Each structure stands twice: as C-alpha cells, then as structure tokens.
XYZ file of C-alpha atoms in Angstrom:
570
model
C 23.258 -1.758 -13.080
C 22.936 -5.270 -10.768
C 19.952 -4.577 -8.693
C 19.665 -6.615 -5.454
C 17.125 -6.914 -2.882
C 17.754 -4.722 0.490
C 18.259 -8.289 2.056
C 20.776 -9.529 -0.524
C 22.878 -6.184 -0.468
C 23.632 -6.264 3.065
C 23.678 -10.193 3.725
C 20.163 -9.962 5.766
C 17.505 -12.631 5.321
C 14.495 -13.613 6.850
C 15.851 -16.592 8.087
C 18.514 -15.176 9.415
C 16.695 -12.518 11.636
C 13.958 -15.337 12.610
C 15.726 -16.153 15.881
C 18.608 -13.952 17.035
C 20.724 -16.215 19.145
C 21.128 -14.919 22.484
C 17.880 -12.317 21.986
C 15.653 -14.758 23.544
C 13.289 -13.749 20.283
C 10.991 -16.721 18.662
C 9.229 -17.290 15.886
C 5.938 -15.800 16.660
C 3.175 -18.474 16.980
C -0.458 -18.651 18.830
C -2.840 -22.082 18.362
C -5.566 -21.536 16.288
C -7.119 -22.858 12.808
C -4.795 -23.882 10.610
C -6.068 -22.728 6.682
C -3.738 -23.883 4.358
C -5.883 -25.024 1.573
C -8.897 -24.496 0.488
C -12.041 -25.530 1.862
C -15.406 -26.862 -0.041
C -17.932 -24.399 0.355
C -21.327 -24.831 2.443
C -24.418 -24.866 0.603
C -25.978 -22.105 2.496
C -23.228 -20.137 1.349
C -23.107 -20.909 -2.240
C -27.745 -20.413 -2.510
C -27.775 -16.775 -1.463
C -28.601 -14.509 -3.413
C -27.033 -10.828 -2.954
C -29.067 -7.573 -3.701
C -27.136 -5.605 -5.786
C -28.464 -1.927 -5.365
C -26.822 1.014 -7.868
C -24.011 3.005 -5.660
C -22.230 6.120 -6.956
C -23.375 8.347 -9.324
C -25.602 6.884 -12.349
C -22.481 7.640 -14.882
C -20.601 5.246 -12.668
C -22.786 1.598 -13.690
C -21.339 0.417 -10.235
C -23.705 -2.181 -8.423
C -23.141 -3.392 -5.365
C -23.991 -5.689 -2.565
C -22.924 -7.464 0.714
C -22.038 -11.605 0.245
C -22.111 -13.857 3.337
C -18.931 -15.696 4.239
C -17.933 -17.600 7.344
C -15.754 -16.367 9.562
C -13.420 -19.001 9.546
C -13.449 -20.781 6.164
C -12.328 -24.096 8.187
C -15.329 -23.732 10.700
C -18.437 -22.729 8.354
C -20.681 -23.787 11.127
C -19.626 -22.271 13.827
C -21.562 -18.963 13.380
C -20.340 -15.523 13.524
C -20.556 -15.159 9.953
C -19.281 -11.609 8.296
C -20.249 -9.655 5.338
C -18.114 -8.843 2.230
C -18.816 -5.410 0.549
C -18.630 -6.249 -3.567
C -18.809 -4.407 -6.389
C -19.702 -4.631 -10.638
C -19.712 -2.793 -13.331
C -21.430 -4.489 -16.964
C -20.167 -3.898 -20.308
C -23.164 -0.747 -21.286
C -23.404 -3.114 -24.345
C -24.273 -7.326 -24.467
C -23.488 -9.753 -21.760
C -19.852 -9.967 -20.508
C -17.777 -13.604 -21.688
C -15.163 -12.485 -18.414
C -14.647 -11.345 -15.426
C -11.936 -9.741 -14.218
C -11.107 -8.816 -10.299
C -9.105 -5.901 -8.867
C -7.558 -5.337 -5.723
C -5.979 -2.023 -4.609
C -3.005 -3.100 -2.230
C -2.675 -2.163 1.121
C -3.019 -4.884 2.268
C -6.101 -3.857 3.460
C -7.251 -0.954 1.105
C -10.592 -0.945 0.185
C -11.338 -2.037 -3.304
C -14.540 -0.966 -4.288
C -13.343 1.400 -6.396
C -11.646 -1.281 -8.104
C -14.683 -2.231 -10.268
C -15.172 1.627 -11.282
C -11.873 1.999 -12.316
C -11.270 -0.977 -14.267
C -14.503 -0.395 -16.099
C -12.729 2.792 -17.204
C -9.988 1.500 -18.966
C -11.646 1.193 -22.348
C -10.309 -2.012 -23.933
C -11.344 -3.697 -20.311
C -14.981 -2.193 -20.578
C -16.324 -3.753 -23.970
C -16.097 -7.469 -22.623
C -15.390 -7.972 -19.082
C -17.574 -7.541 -16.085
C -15.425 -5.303 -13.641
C -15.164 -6.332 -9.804
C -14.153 -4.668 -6.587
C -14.594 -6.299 -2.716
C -13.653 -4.402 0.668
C -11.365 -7.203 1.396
C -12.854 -8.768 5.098
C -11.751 -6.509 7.320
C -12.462 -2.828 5.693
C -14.401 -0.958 4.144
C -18.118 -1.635 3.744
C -17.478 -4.899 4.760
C -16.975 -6.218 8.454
C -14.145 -4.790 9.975
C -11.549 -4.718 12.886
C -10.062 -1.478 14.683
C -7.141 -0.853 16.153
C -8.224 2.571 17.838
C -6.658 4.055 20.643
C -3.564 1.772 20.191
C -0.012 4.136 20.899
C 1.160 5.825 17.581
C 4.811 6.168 17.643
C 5.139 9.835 18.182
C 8.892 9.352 19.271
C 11.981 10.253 17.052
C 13.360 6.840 15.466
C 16.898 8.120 15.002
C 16.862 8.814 18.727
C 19.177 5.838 19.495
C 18.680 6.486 23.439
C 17.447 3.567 25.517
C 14.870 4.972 27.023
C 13.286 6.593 23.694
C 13.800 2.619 22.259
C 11.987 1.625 25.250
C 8.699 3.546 24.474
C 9.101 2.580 20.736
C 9.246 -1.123 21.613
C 6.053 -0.652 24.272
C 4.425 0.889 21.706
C 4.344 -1.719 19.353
C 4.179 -4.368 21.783
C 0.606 -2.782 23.059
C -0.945 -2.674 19.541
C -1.723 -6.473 19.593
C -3.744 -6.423 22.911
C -6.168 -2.876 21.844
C -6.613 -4.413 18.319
C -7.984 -7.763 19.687
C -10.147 -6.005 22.209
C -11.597 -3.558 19.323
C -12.235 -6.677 16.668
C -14.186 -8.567 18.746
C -12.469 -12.007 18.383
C -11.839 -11.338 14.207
C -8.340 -10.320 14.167
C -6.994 -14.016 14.040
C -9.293 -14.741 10.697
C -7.910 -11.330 9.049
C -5.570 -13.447 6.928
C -4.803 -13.967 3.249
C -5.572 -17.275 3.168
C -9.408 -16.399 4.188
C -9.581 -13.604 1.933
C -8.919 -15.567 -1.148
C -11.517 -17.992 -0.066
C -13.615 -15.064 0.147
C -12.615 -14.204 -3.409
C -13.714 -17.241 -5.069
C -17.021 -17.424 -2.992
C -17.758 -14.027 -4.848
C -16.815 -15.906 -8.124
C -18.762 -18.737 -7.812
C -22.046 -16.611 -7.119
C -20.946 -14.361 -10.378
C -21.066 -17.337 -12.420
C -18.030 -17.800 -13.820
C -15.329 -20.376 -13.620
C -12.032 -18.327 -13.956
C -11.397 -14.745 -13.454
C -8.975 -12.439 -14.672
C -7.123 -10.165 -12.249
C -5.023 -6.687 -11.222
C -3.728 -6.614 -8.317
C -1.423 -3.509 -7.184
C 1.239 -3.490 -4.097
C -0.076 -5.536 -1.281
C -2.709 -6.849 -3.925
C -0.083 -8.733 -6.144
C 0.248 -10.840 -3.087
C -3.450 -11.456 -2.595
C -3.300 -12.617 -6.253
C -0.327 -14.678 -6.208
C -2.051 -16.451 -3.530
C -5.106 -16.792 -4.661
C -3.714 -18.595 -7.957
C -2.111 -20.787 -5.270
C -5.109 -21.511 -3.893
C -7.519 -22.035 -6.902
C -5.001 -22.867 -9.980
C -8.253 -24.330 -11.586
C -10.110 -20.760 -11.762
C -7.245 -18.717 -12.514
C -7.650 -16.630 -15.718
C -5.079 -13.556 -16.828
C -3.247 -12.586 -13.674
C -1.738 -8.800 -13.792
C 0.388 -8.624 -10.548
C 1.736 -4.718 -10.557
C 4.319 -3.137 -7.969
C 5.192 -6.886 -6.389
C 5.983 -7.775 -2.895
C 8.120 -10.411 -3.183
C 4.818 -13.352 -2.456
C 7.187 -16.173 -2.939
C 8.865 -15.314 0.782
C 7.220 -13.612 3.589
C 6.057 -10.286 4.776
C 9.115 -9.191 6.769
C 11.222 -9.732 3.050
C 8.679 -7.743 1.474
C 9.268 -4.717 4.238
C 12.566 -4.871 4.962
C 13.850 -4.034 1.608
C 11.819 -0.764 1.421
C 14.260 1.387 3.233
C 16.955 1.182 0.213
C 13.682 1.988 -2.025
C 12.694 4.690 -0.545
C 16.493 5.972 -0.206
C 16.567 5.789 -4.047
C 13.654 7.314 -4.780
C 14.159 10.558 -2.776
C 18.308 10.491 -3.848
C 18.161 9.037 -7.641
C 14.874 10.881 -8.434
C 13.745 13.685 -6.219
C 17.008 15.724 -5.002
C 17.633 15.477 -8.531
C 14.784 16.731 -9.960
C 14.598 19.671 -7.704
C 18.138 20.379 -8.092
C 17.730 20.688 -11.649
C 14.719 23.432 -11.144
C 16.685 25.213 -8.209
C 15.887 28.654 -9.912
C 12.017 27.865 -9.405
C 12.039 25.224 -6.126
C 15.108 27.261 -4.038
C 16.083 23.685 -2.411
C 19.592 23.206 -3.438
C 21.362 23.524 -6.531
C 23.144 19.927 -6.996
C 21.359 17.052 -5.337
C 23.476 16.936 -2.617
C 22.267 20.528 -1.317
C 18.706 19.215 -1.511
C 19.304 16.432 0.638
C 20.941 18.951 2.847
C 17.819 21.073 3.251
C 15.622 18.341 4.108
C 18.665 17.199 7.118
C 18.949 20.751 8.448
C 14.851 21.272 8.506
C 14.755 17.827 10.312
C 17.152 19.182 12.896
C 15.488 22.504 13.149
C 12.497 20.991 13.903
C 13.322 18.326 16.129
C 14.891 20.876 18.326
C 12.030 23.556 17.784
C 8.568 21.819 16.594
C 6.485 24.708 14.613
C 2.708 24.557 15.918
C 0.574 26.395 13.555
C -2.864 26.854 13.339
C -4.574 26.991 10.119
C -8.214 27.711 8.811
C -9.287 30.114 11.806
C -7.688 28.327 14.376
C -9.898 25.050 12.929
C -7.235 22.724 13.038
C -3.860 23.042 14.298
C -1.080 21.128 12.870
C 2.314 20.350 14.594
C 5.766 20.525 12.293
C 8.295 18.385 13.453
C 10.933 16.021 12.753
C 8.250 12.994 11.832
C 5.431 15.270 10.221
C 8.256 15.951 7.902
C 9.796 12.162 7.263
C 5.810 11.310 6.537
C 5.517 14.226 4.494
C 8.756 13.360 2.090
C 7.944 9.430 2.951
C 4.459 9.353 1.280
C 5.777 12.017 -1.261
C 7.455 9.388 -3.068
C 5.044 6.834 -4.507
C 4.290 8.980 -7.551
C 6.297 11.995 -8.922
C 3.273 13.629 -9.448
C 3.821 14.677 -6.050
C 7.293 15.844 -6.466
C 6.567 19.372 -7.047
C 4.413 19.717 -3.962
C 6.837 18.390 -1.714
C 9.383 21.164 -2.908
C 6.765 24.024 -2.328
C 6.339 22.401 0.828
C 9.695 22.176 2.005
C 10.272 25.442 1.190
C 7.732 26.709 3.230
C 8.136 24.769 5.981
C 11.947 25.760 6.403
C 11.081 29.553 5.979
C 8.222 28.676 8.503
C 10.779 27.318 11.393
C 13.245 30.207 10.265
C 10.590 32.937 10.787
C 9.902 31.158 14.292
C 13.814 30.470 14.994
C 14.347 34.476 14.184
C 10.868 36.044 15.961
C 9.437 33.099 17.656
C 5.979 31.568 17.330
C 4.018 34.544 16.484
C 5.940 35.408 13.605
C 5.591 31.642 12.207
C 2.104 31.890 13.072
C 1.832 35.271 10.675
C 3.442 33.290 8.033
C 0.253 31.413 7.770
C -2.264 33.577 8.358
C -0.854 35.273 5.248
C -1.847 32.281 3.157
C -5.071 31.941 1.388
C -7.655 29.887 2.472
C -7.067 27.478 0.164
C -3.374 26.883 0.599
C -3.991 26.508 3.985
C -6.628 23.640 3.329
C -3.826 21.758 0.966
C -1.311 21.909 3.674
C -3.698 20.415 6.390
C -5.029 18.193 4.080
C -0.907 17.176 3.485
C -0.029 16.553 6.879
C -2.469 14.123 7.375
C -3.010 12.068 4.141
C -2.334 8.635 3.713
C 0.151 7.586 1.079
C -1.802 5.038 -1.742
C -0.330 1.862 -1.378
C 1.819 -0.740 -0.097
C 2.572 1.285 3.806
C 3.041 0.835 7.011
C 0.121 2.916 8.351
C -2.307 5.576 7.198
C -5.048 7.621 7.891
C -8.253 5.373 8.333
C -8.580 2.503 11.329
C -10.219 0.025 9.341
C -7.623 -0.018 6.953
C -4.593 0.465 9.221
C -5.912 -2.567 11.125
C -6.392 -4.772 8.469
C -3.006 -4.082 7.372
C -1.709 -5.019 10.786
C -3.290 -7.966 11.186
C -2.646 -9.639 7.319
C 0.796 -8.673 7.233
C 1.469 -10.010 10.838
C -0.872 -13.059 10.801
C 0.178 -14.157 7.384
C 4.044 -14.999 7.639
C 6.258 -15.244 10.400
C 8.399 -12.527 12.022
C 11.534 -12.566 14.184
C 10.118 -12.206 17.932
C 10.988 -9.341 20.293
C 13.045 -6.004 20.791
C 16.125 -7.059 19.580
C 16.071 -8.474 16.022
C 13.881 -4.558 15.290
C 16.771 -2.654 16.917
C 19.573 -4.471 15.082
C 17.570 -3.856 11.428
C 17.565 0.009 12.444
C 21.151 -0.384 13.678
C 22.045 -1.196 10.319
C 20.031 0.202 7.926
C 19.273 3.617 9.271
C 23.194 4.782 8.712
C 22.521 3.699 5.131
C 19.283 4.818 4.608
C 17.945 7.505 6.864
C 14.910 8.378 5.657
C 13.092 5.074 6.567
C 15.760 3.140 7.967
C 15.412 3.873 11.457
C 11.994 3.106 11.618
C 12.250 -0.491 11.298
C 11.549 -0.623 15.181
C 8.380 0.977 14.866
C 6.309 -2.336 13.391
C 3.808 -4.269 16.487
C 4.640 -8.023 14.513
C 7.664 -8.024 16.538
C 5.760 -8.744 19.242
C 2.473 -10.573 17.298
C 1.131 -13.571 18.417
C 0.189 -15.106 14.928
C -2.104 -17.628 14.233
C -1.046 -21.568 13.454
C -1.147 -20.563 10.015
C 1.424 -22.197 7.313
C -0.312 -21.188 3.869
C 1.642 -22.741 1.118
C 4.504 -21.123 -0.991
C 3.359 -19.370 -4.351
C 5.623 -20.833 -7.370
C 3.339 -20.537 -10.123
C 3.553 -24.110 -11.137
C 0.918 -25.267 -13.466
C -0.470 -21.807 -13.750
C -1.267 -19.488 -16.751
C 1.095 -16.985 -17.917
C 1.334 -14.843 -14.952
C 2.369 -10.346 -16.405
C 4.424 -8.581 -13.849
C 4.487 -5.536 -13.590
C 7.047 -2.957 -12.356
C 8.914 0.328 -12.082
C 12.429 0.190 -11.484
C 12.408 2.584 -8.713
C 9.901 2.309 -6.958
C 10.099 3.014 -3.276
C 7.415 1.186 -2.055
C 7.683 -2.624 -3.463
C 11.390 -2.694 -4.229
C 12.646 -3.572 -7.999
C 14.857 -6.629 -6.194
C 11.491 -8.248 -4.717
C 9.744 -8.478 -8.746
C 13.016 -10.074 -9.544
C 13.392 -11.958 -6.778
C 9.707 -13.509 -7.297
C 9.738 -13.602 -10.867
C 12.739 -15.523 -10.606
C 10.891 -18.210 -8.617
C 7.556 -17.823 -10.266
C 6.859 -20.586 -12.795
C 5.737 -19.101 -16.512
C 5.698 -15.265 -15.375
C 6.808 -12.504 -17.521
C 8.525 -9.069 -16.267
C 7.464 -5.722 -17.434
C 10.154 -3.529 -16.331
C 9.147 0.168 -16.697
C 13.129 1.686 -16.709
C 13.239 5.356 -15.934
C 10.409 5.577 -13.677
C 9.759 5.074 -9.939
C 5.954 5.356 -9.287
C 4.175 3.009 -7.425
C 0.997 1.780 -9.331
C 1.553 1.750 -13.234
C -1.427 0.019 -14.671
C -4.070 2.701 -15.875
C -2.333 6.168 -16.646
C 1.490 5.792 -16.118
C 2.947 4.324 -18.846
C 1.474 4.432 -22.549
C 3.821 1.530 -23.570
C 2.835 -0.393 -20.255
C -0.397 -0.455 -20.599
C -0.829 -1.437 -24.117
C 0.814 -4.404 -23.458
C -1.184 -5.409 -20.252
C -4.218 -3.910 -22.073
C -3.501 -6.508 -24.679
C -2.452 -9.630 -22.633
C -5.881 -8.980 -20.394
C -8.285 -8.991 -23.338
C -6.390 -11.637 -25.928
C -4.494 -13.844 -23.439
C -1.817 -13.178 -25.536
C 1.816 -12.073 -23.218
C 4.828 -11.259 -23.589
C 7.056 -13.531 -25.336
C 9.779 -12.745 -22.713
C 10.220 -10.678 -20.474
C 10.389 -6.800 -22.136
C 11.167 -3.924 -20.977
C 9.193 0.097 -21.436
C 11.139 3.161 -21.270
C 9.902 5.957 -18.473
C 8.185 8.888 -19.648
C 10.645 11.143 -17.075
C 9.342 13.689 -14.244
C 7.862 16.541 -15.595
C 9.165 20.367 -15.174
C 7.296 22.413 -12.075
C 5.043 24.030 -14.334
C 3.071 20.676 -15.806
C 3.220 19.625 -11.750
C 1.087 22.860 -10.558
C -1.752 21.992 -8.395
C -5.376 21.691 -10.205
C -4.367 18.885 -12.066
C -6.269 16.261 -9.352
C -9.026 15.645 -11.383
C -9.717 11.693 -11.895
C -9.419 10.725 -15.394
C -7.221 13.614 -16.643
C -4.869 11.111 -18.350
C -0.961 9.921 -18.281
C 0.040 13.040 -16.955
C -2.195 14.362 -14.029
C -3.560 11.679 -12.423
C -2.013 8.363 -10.818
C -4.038 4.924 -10.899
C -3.791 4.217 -7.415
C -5.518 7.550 -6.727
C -7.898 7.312 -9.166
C -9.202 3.831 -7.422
C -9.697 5.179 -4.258
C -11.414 8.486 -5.373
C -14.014 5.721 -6.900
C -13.543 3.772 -3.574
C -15.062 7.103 -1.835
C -17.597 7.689 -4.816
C -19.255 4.267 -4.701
C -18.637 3.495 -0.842
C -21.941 4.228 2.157
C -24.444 2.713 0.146
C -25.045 -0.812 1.451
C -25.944 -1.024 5.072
C-alpha cells in the first residue's frame, strides 16, 4: 500500500492554501524580532548557577531547578528575563559520559517528566544523565494563558452561515485574550527561542553534545534544534514526526485522513470482531454506524447527567462524543474503554429518548462510585500528544502560540472553510473541524527560522507507527525523504502515537541500541506490530506506570512523572 500525505492525496498544499485568490486572505505577518539563527550567549547568563533541589519522591533521583534565559534571545539586555523549569536524573552509579534530552510533544507539554522517564529505561540509566525542561511557556516555568478565550462549543458539521460565523469569531478572538493574559510573551513563545533555551541548559550541564527523544510536537523541537546547533548535536531519536521540513499547517492538515484510519482500519474493526462482548456492531461498518446515529441522537437531544452526588455535571452531546472517540485514538490501549463507553452513552440517550431525563439520570445513579469518577474523569481528559487543545491553559496556550508563531498560515475565513468543505465529506470525524484553529486569523511574528534538512548532521532514527492518527505516516516519509542521513523505523501493524518506551519490543531495542552505541540502522527497517489486544487484557486497572508493553503507553507514563516531580521549585 502507497501511503501519501493528506495534502498529496487530495492535491492540497501549503502553498497552495497560503493566499486564496479572491479571499482577500494573506500570509499572516506582524513586525517584531526576527530569530533565525542563533545568538552568542551573555555572560550573565552562562555564570549562574541553578539550585537543584530533589522533587518527587526519593525513588525518583529527579533534581531540579529554574535557569535564567532572556526573553528574547536577540535582545538579552532588554530585561524581562523568564525562568525555565529543568530537570536530572544521575546514573545511581559513577559519573555520566552523556547526556541525553527529552521532550514530550505538544508542542507545549510539559517535560519534566521527561528526565524521570528516560532514567527508567534501563539501558539509558547506566550512562547518561536524563533531562526534562517545561519548555518556556508551561509548566513550572514562565508561562502564557489563554483563559477566558471562546471554546468552540458549536457543531462543525453545521455547514450554516451563521453557525460558521461564530466558529470563525471564535477563533479570530483567541489572539487578542491570549496577548492580554501573557503579558507581552506570546510573540517570544516560538521554537526558535526554545531551542536557544535548550542549549543554554546544555552549556550549564557541561557537556558539548546531547543526545535526544523527542515525541509528536517534540520531533520538531529536535529537528530544529539540530538546525540550530549542528555542532552539539549527539544521537537524535525523533518519534511520531510532524513533517519539520515544511510548516505547521502541513503537519495539521493531514491529521484528518489519520484519524479517519485509525477509528475505520483499527477501531470499528476491532470492536466488530468482539461484538459478542462490546454490542457495537458486528462488521465494521455497523460500528461506524453506532457512533453516526449516537452523534445524531445527541445533537438533537444533549444528555445532561450529573454524576458523583450532583458534584459535577457533565453534558453528552454531539462534540463530547467526537472528543471522546478523537482522543480515544492515540493508543489502543484505550480502545476497549471507548466501546464500554459508547455503549453506555447510546443506552444513556435511549433511556432519555424513551422516559426523558429522569430516566437517563437513573441510569447513572445506578453506577458505582467509581465508574462514575472514570466517566467524568473521560469527558474531560486531554489526549497525550500532538493536539489541537486540551485540558490545562498553560499548555493549550503554548501550543497556540508555537504552532501559530512558528510557520505561516493562510489568512482569514475562507481558506478554513474550503479545508472543511473538502475534507469533512471524506473524513468526518475530524474533518470538519479544520475551521476551528485561531492561526487563521494570527498575527505572527517576523519570524523566518531556517528549513531543517539534516545536512551535515549525525545519523538522525525516526521513528513511527504506520497508523497513527495523530502525526500522519505520509509526514515521516515526507521528512525523511528530505532529511539528510536519517533512518525510518516503521512500526507496520500498529497505530499508537508515542512508541519509544513500552510499545514495541523490536522498536525499542533498536533505538535502545542506536542511543547508547551510536550505532543505527543500516537502512531504513521496518518492526512488525504486536496487534490490539482482546477486551479482557484491555480491562481497566491496568493504569499503573511501569506495568510494561502491554498496560501502559510512554506518553502517559511521562506525564504521570510530569505530575510526580512538578510544584517543587517556586
């Protein structure tokens, strides 16, 4: 099977959707410090000396501390400086001879974790000292907000005018409440400070080159950083891959076919296969069936439940339930609580279709107290990973701003309304939504970072499942294909998001092997998937971090550390 980026399989480009004629859309563009190289570093920068104070639990070795930077790497002296949350763990044995950097994705996720988790991985542990950072923006470190900005609580199929018109104020607003929340930062939330950032924390580690894993949004951090500093670039792991060798809107506007995959090719599948046990559909077909009826029902009829003693209430409608199945694809560890969920949920809206809101409400007050917590906790998680928003402001912002700052994006209401025009027949459960993004209407900084191509660099592992919904197959072989000296790891069979650390026992030998020897791939090579498992190895109580291949995914892993080590440094 031929498989082509989103953009290549229906003839759309960035380029092409840069200027609609006729739209009156630009490229977005706003004056302000141009940072496309990198910039020698100010003494008073490079002669602290950062406290590192033990955070987490003793078991955990993780130090950490706050390092100074400027707040615009091309203006060192003009005050305002912010702090960067970091993180190490030491081999328990001897002094380390590396150093080796993780980032989580996001962009924007907070990586503390990162040092934790990488220190866990046992052939990583004996030699290398392990390092997280809150990239600038999150975290521990100093952030931006975006609160009280207008969430897009509107349907995006709805292809009425007036429900496009709130979707495109919406997004339009976001730019304005995030400035006035962040203080002036939002402009210098960009990738090319962060990797300046990066190798401050380097040089006051005291080493010359570091290694590095960087999932999702963090294989583009990476790539750029080697851009930037080719001299102090070690053994790169880039795993999950945007496509860093174009820009943002390539990267996003390829996920709708993903995601399409992932819930057609794998899921319906899947549950199909255990219809006896999961009661969604016998052939994949009826599956995807259930989930367009539900959305109907409950666009029409929203359930409004309240759960834990009328604690929380939580509203059931057609968007609760695209998140729900959305954020249900990164891993397929997750598969079997979507279908318990779906289930529900449709019996839930029949019970309220047949006796009205009081008998939906009994429904749940006949669960325990605990299955009520999982489904609250459910509707309101943030998927782990490369996404368009989440749960925490910090983060969400971040995101924003990088992915809008960094690249630019066709200008206006138009060029967002044609995407969804076209890919939302195709691929439904995303597709539509490509309205629903604020750098449409981003004023971006005067910021032209130069193109990633891996020239001169170290062997440079890849990493990547071949359905995964989030960083589409087509953008690792579209990057990889213009990436000087990388190597592909394509994990066939599989579609999780994330498969360093846990996923794949063939996988990670061979990046477990390339990160402590040097020694990659002679070509690119290929790992078979290890398939979904049945219901029954899916049951819930299988969350606990560190379980193994089976019951635990790596992106979740980091940011249960992330929580575990995080609050400590004021």
């Amino acid at each position: 099977m031929k498989y082509l980026t989103l953009a290549a399989g229906l003839g759309i480009s960035a380029a092409a959707v840069l200027i609609v004629p006729g739209s009156g859309a630009t490229a977005s563009m706003q004056t302000a410090t141009v940072v496309d190289k990198p910039h020698q570093v100010a003494n008073k920068y490079l002669e602290q000396r950062p406290r590192w104070i033990q955070c987490g639990e003793p078991e955990f070795r993780t130090y950490c501390a706050k390092v100074t930077v400027p707040r615009d790497w091309a203006n060192q002296y003009a005050g305002n400086d912010l702090q960067i949350a970091v993180s190490k763990v030491a081999p328990a044995k001897g002094k380390p001879s590396r150093v080796v950097f993780g980032n989580p994705g996001g962009p924007g996720g907070a990586g503390l974790g990162m040092a934790p988790y990488l220190a866990s991985q046992a052939p990583l542990a004996k030699d290398h000292l392990t390092v997280g950072f809150d990239p600038r923006g999150t975290g521990n470190s100093s952030t931006v907000s975006c609160d009280g900005s207008p969430g897009y609580t509107m349907d995006a199929r709805d292809r009425d005018p007036a429900n496009q018109g709130l979707i495109a104020e919406a997004s339009a607003m976001s730019q304005p409440y995030c400035d006035r929340q962040s203080r002036g930062l939002l402009p210098y939330i960009t990738t090319a400070q962060t990797v300046q950032d990066m190798d401050l924390i380097r040089q006051l580690l005291g080493f010359d080159k570091i290694d590095y894993v960087g999932y999702s949004g963090g294989t583009w951090l990476g790539a750029y950083y080697q851009t930037y500093f080719p001299g102090h670039v070690g053994r790169f792991v880039l795993d999950s891959n945007t496509d860093f060798t174009k820009t943002w809107f390539d990267t996003f506007v390829s996920q709708p076919q993903a995601f399409e995959r992932r819930f057609r090719e794998d899921f319906a599948p899947w549950a199909a296969k255990y219809d006896g046990e999961l009661d969604l559909g016998s052939s994949p077909g009826a599956v995807i069936r259930t989930y367009e009826r539900l959305r109907r029902a409950l666009k029409e009829r929203p359930a409004v439940e309240e759960f834990l003693d009328a604690a929380v209430q939580v509203t059931y409608d057609q968007n609760t339930l695209d998140m729900m199945v959305s954020n249900d694809m990164y891993t397929k560890l997750d598969f079997y609580s979507l279908a318990v969920d779906l289930a529900f949920i449709r019996d839930l809206s029949a019970a309220q279709a047949k006796g009205g809101p009081q008998a939906a409400q009994r429904q749940v007050d006949a669960l325990s107290l605990v299955r009520q917590q999982q489904l609250v906790q459910r509707a309101n998680r943030a998927p782990v990973g490369l996404r368009m928003f989440g749960a925490d402001d910090a983060e969400n912002a971040t995101f924003t701003a990088i992915t809008c700052n960094d690249t630019p994006w066709p200008q206006g209401r138009e060029p967002g309304e044609q995407l969804a025009a076209r890919l939302g027949p195709h691929f439904p459960l995303i597709g539509w939504t490509m309205t629903e993004n604020p750098c449409f209407y981003w004023n971006r900084p005067n910021l032209t970072m130069p193109t990633p191509t891996g020239k001169g660099l170290p062997t440079t592992l890849m990493v990547q499942s071949v359905h995964d919904p989030a960083t589409n197959y087509g953008l690792a072989l579209s990057a990889h294909s213009r990436y000087a000296g990388s190597r592909l790891l394509t994990v066939t069979g599989e579609g999780d998001h994330g498969v360093y650390g846990g996923v794949n026992r063939c996988a990670d030998k061979i990046v477990n092997t390339f990160l402590t020897t040097g020694t990659a791939p002679a070509k690119d090579v290929s790992c078979a998937g290890e398939g979904i498992p049945a219901p029954e190895k899916l049951a819930p109580g299988l969350e606990e971090a560190g379980a193994g291949y089976s019951h635990e995914t790596p992106l979740r892993r980091i940011a249960g550390f992330t929580k575990a080590v995080s609050g400590y440094l004021r």
